[in-house]
Tab-separated table of C-alpha atoms in Angstrom:
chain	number	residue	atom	x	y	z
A	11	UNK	CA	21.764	-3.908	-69.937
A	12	UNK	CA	23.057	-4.809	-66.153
A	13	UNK	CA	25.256	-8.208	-66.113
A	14	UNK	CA	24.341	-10.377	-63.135
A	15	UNK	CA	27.489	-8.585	-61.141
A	16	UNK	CA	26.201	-5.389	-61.409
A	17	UNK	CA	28.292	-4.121	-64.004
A	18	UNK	CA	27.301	-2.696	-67.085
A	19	UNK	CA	27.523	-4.871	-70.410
A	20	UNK	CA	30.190	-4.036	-73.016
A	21	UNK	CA	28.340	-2.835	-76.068
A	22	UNK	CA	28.196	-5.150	-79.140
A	23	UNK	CA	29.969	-2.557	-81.200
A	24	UNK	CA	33.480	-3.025	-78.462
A	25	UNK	CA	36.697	-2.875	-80.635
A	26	UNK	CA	37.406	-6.290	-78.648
A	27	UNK	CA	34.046	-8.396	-78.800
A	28	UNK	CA	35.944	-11.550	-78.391
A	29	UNK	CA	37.353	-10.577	-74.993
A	30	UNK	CA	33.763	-8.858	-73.584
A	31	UNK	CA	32.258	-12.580	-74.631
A	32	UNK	CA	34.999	-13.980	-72.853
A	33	UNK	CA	34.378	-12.046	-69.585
A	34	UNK	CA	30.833	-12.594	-69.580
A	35	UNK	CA	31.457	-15.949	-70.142
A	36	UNK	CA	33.860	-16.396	-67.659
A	37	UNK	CA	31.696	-15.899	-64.687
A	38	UNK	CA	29.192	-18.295	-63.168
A	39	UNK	CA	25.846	-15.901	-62.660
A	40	UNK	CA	23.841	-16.054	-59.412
A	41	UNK	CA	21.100	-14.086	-58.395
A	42	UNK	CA	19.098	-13.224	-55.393
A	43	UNK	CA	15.160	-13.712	-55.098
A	44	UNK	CA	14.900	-10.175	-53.073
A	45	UNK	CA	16.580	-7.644	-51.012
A	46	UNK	CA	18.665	-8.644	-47.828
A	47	UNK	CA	19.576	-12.347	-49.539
A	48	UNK	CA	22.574	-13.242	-49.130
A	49	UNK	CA	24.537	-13.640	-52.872
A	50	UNK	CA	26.789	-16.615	-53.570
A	51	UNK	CA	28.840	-16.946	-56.671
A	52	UNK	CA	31.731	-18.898	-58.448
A	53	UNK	CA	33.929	-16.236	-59.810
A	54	UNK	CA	35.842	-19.266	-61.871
A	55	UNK	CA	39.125	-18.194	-60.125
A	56	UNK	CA	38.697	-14.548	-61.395
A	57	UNK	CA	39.056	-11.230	-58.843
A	58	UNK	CA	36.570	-8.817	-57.457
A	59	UNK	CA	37.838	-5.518	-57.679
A	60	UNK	CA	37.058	-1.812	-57.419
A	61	UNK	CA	34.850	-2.419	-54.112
A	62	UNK	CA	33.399	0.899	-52.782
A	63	UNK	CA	33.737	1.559	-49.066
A	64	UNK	CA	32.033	-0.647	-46.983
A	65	UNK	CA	29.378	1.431	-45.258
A	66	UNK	CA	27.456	-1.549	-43.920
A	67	UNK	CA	27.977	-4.348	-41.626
A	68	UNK	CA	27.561	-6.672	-44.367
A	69	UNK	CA	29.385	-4.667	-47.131
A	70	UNK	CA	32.663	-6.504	-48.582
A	71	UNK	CA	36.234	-5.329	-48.133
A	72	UNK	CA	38.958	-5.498	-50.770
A	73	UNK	CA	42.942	-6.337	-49.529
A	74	UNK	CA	43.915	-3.051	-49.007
A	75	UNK	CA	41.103	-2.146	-46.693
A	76	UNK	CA	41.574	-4.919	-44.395
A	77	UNK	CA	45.164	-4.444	-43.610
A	78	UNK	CA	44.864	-1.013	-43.021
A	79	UNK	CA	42.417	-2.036	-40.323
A	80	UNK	CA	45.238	-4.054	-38.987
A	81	UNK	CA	47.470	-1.687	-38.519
A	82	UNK	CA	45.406	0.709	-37.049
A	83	UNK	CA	44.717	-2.139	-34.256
A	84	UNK	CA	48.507	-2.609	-34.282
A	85	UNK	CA	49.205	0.764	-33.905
A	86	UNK	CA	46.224	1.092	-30.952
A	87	UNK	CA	48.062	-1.760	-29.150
A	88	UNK	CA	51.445	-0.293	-29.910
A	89	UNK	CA	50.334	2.550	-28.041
A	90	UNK	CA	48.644	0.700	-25.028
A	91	UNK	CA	51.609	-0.921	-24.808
A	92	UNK	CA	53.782	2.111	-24.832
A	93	UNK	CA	51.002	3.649	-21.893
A	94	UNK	CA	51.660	0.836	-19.828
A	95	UNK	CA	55.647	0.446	-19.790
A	96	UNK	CA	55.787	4.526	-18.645
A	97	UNK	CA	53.154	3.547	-15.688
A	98	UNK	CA	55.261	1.181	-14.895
A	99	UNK	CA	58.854	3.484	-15.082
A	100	UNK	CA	56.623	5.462	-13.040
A	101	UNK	CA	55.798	3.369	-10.448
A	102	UNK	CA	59.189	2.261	-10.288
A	103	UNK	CA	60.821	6.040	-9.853
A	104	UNK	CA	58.238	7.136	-7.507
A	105	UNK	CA	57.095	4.887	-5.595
A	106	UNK	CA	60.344	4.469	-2.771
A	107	UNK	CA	58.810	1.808	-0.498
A	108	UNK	CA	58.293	-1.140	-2.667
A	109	UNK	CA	57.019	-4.306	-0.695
A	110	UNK	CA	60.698	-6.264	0.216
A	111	UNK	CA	59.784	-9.802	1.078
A	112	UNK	CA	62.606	-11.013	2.844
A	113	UNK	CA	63.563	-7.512	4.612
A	114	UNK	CA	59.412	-7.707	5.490
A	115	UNK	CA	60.261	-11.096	7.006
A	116	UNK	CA	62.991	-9.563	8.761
A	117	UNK	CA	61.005	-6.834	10.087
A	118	UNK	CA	57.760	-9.222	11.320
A	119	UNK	CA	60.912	-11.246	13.356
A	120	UNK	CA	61.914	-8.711	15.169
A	121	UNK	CA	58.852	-7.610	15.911
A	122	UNK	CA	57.760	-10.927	17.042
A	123	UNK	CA	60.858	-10.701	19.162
A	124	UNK	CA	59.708	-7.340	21.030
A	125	UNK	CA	56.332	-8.910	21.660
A	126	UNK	CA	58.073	-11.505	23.566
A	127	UNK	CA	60.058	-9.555	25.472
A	128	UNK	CA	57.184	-7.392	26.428
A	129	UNK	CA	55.592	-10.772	27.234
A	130	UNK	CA	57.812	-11.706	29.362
A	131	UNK	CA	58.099	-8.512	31.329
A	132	UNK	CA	54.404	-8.634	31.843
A	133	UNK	CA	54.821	-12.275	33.087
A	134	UNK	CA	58.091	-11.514	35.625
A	135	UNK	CA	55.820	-8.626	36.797
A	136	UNK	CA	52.731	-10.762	37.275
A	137	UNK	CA	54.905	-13.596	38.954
A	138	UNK	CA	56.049	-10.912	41.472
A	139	UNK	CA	52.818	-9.767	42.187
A	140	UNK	CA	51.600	-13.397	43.634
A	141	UNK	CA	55.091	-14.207	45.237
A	142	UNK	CA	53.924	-11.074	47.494
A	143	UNK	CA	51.472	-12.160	47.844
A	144	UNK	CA	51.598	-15.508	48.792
A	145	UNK	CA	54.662	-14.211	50.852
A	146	UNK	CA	52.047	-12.015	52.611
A	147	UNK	CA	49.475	-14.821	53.366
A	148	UNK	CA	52.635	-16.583	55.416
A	149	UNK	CA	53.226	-13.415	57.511
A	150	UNK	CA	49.090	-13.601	58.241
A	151	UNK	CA	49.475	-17.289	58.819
A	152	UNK	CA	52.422	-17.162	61.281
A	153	UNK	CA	50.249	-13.669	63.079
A	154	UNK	CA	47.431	-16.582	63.133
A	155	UNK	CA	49.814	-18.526	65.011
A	156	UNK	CA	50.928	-16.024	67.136
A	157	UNK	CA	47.806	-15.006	68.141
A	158	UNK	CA	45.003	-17.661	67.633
A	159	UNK	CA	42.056	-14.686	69.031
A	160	UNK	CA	40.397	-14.183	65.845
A	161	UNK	CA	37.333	-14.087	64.577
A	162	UNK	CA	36.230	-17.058	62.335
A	163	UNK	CA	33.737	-15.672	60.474
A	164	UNK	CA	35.792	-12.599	59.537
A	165	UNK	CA	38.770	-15.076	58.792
A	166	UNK	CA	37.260	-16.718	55.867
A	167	UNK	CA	36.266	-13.820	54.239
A	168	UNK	CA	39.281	-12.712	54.366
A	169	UNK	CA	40.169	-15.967	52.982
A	170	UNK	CA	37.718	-16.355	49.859
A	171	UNK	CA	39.070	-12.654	49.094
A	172	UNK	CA	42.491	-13.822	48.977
A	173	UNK	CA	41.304	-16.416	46.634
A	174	UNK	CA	39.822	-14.525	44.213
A	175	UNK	CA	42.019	-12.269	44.174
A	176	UNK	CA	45.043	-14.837	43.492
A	177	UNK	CA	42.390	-16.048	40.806
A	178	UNK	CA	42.178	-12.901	38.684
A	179	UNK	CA	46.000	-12.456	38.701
A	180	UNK	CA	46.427	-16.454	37.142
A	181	UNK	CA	43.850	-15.473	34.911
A	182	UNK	CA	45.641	-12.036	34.076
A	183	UNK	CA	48.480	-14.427	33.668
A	184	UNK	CA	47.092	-16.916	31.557
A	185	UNK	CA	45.575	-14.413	29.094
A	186	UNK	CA	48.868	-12.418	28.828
A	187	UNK	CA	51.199	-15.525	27.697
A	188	UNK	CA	51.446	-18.968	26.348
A	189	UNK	CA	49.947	-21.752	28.056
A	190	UNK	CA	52.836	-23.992	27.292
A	191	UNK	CA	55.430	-21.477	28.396
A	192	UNK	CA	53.329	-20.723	32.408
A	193	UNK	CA	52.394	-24.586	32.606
A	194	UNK	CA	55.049	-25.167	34.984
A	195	UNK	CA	55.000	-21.578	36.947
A	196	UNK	CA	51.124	-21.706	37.391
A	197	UNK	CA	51.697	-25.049	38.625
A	198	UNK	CA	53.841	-24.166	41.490
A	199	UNK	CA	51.668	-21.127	41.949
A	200	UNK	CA	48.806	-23.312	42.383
A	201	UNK	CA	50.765	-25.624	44.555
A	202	UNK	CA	52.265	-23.000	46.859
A	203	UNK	CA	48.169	-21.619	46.870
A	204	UNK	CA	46.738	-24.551	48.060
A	205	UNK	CA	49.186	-25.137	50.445
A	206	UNK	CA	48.521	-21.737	52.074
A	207	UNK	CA	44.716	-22.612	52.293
A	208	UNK	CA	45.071	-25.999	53.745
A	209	UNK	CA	47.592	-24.052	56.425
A	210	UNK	CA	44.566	-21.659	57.392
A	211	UNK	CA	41.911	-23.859	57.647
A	212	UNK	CA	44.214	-26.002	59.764
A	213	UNK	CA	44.573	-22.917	61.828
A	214	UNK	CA	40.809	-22.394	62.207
A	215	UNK	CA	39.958	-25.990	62.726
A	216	UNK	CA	41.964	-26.322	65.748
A	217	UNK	CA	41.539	-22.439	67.231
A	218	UNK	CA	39.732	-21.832	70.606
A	219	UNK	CA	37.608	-19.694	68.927
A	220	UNK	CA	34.579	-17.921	71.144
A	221	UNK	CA	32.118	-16.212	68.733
A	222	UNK	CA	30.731	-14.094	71.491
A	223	UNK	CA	33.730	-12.246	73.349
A	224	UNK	CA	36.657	-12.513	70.089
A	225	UNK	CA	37.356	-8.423	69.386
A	226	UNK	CA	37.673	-8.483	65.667
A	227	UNK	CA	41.149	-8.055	64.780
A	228	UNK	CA	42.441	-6.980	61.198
A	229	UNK	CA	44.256	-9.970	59.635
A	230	UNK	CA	44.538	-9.146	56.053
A	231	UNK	CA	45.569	-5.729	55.253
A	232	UNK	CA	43.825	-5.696	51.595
């Protein structure tokens, strides 16, 4: 005869009859209506033991069983552990060129620095370019001057060329550095510019000009 645990009764004829009606008595019995219940007792404070290996997900465990799961996930993380301090030594004892903030900083300065510089050299050369020509546009204006027989039309072409060219050098200049740093320089430049034009066409306003006998005469050597 099974006992509601599973376990097999003691026989009647035990040498110790008193003790197997004590352990019988002992527990509280349950049971389960079919299979796949789940069983609930009260063992009355008394141990399960002798649990086979769980083989199911829903199979109990005994002490033992447990913690040696434990320390098998111990050990596992032990070892992951382990794995990821040598990557690191590795890292560290190969790798040669590790990121150095403030010698980074350093380096991004002095790079600014030569960026400047090159800036600047760009600028004087761009500045040098229009002082020629605007010096050139006074040697035209005093040959004006000198000798008023020229021809109009050809004049102010010669004129709007000169503009547009001295337009796509402050443009080259104003792309090449900062706005706050040329404000003054393109200033003057634009003064000096306008001065030159209102000069010409001062020149060709009050020139004897006659369209039909004027040889055409080179003023601008671009």
């Amino acid at each position: 005869m099974a006992n509601k645990f599973g376990l097999g009764s003691l026989p009647l004829e035990s040498k110790n009859p008193i003790s197997s009606t004590a352990f019988i008595n002992k527990a509280k019995p349950f049971f389960v209506d079919q299979i796949g219940d789940t069983l609930q007792g009260d063992m009355n404070n008394f141990k399960i033991t002798n649990l086979k290996f769980p083989g199911n997900d829903n199979d109990a465990v005994n002490k033992k069983y447990l913690l040696d799961q434990i320390n098998a996930i111990q050990i596992d993380k032990d070892n992951v552990e382990n794995r990821i301090n040598d990557v690191k030594r590795y890292i560290r004892r190969n790798i040669k060129n590790l990121v150095d903030e403030p010698k980074l900083q350093q380096e991004l300065t002095s790079l600014k620095r030569l960026i400047q510089v090159d800036k600047t050299s760009q600028l004087q050369n761009l500045i040098s370019k229009l002082d020629d020509k605007i010096t050139k546009v006074k040697i035209d204006v005093q040959r004006l001057i000198d000798n008023p027989n020229v021809n109009e039309d050809r004049l102010k072409r010669k004129l709007t060329a000169l503009e547009r060219k001295l337009g796509e050098l402050l443009a080259e200049l104003d792309k090449t550095a900062d706005k706050t740093e040329l404000q003054n320089s393109i200033s003057n430049l634009n003064e000096k510019i306008a001065k030159q034009k209102s000069d010409v066409q001062d020149i060709i306003n009050t020139l004897p000009i006659d369209k039909d006998t004027l040889k055409l005469i080179d003023c601008f050597g671009y």
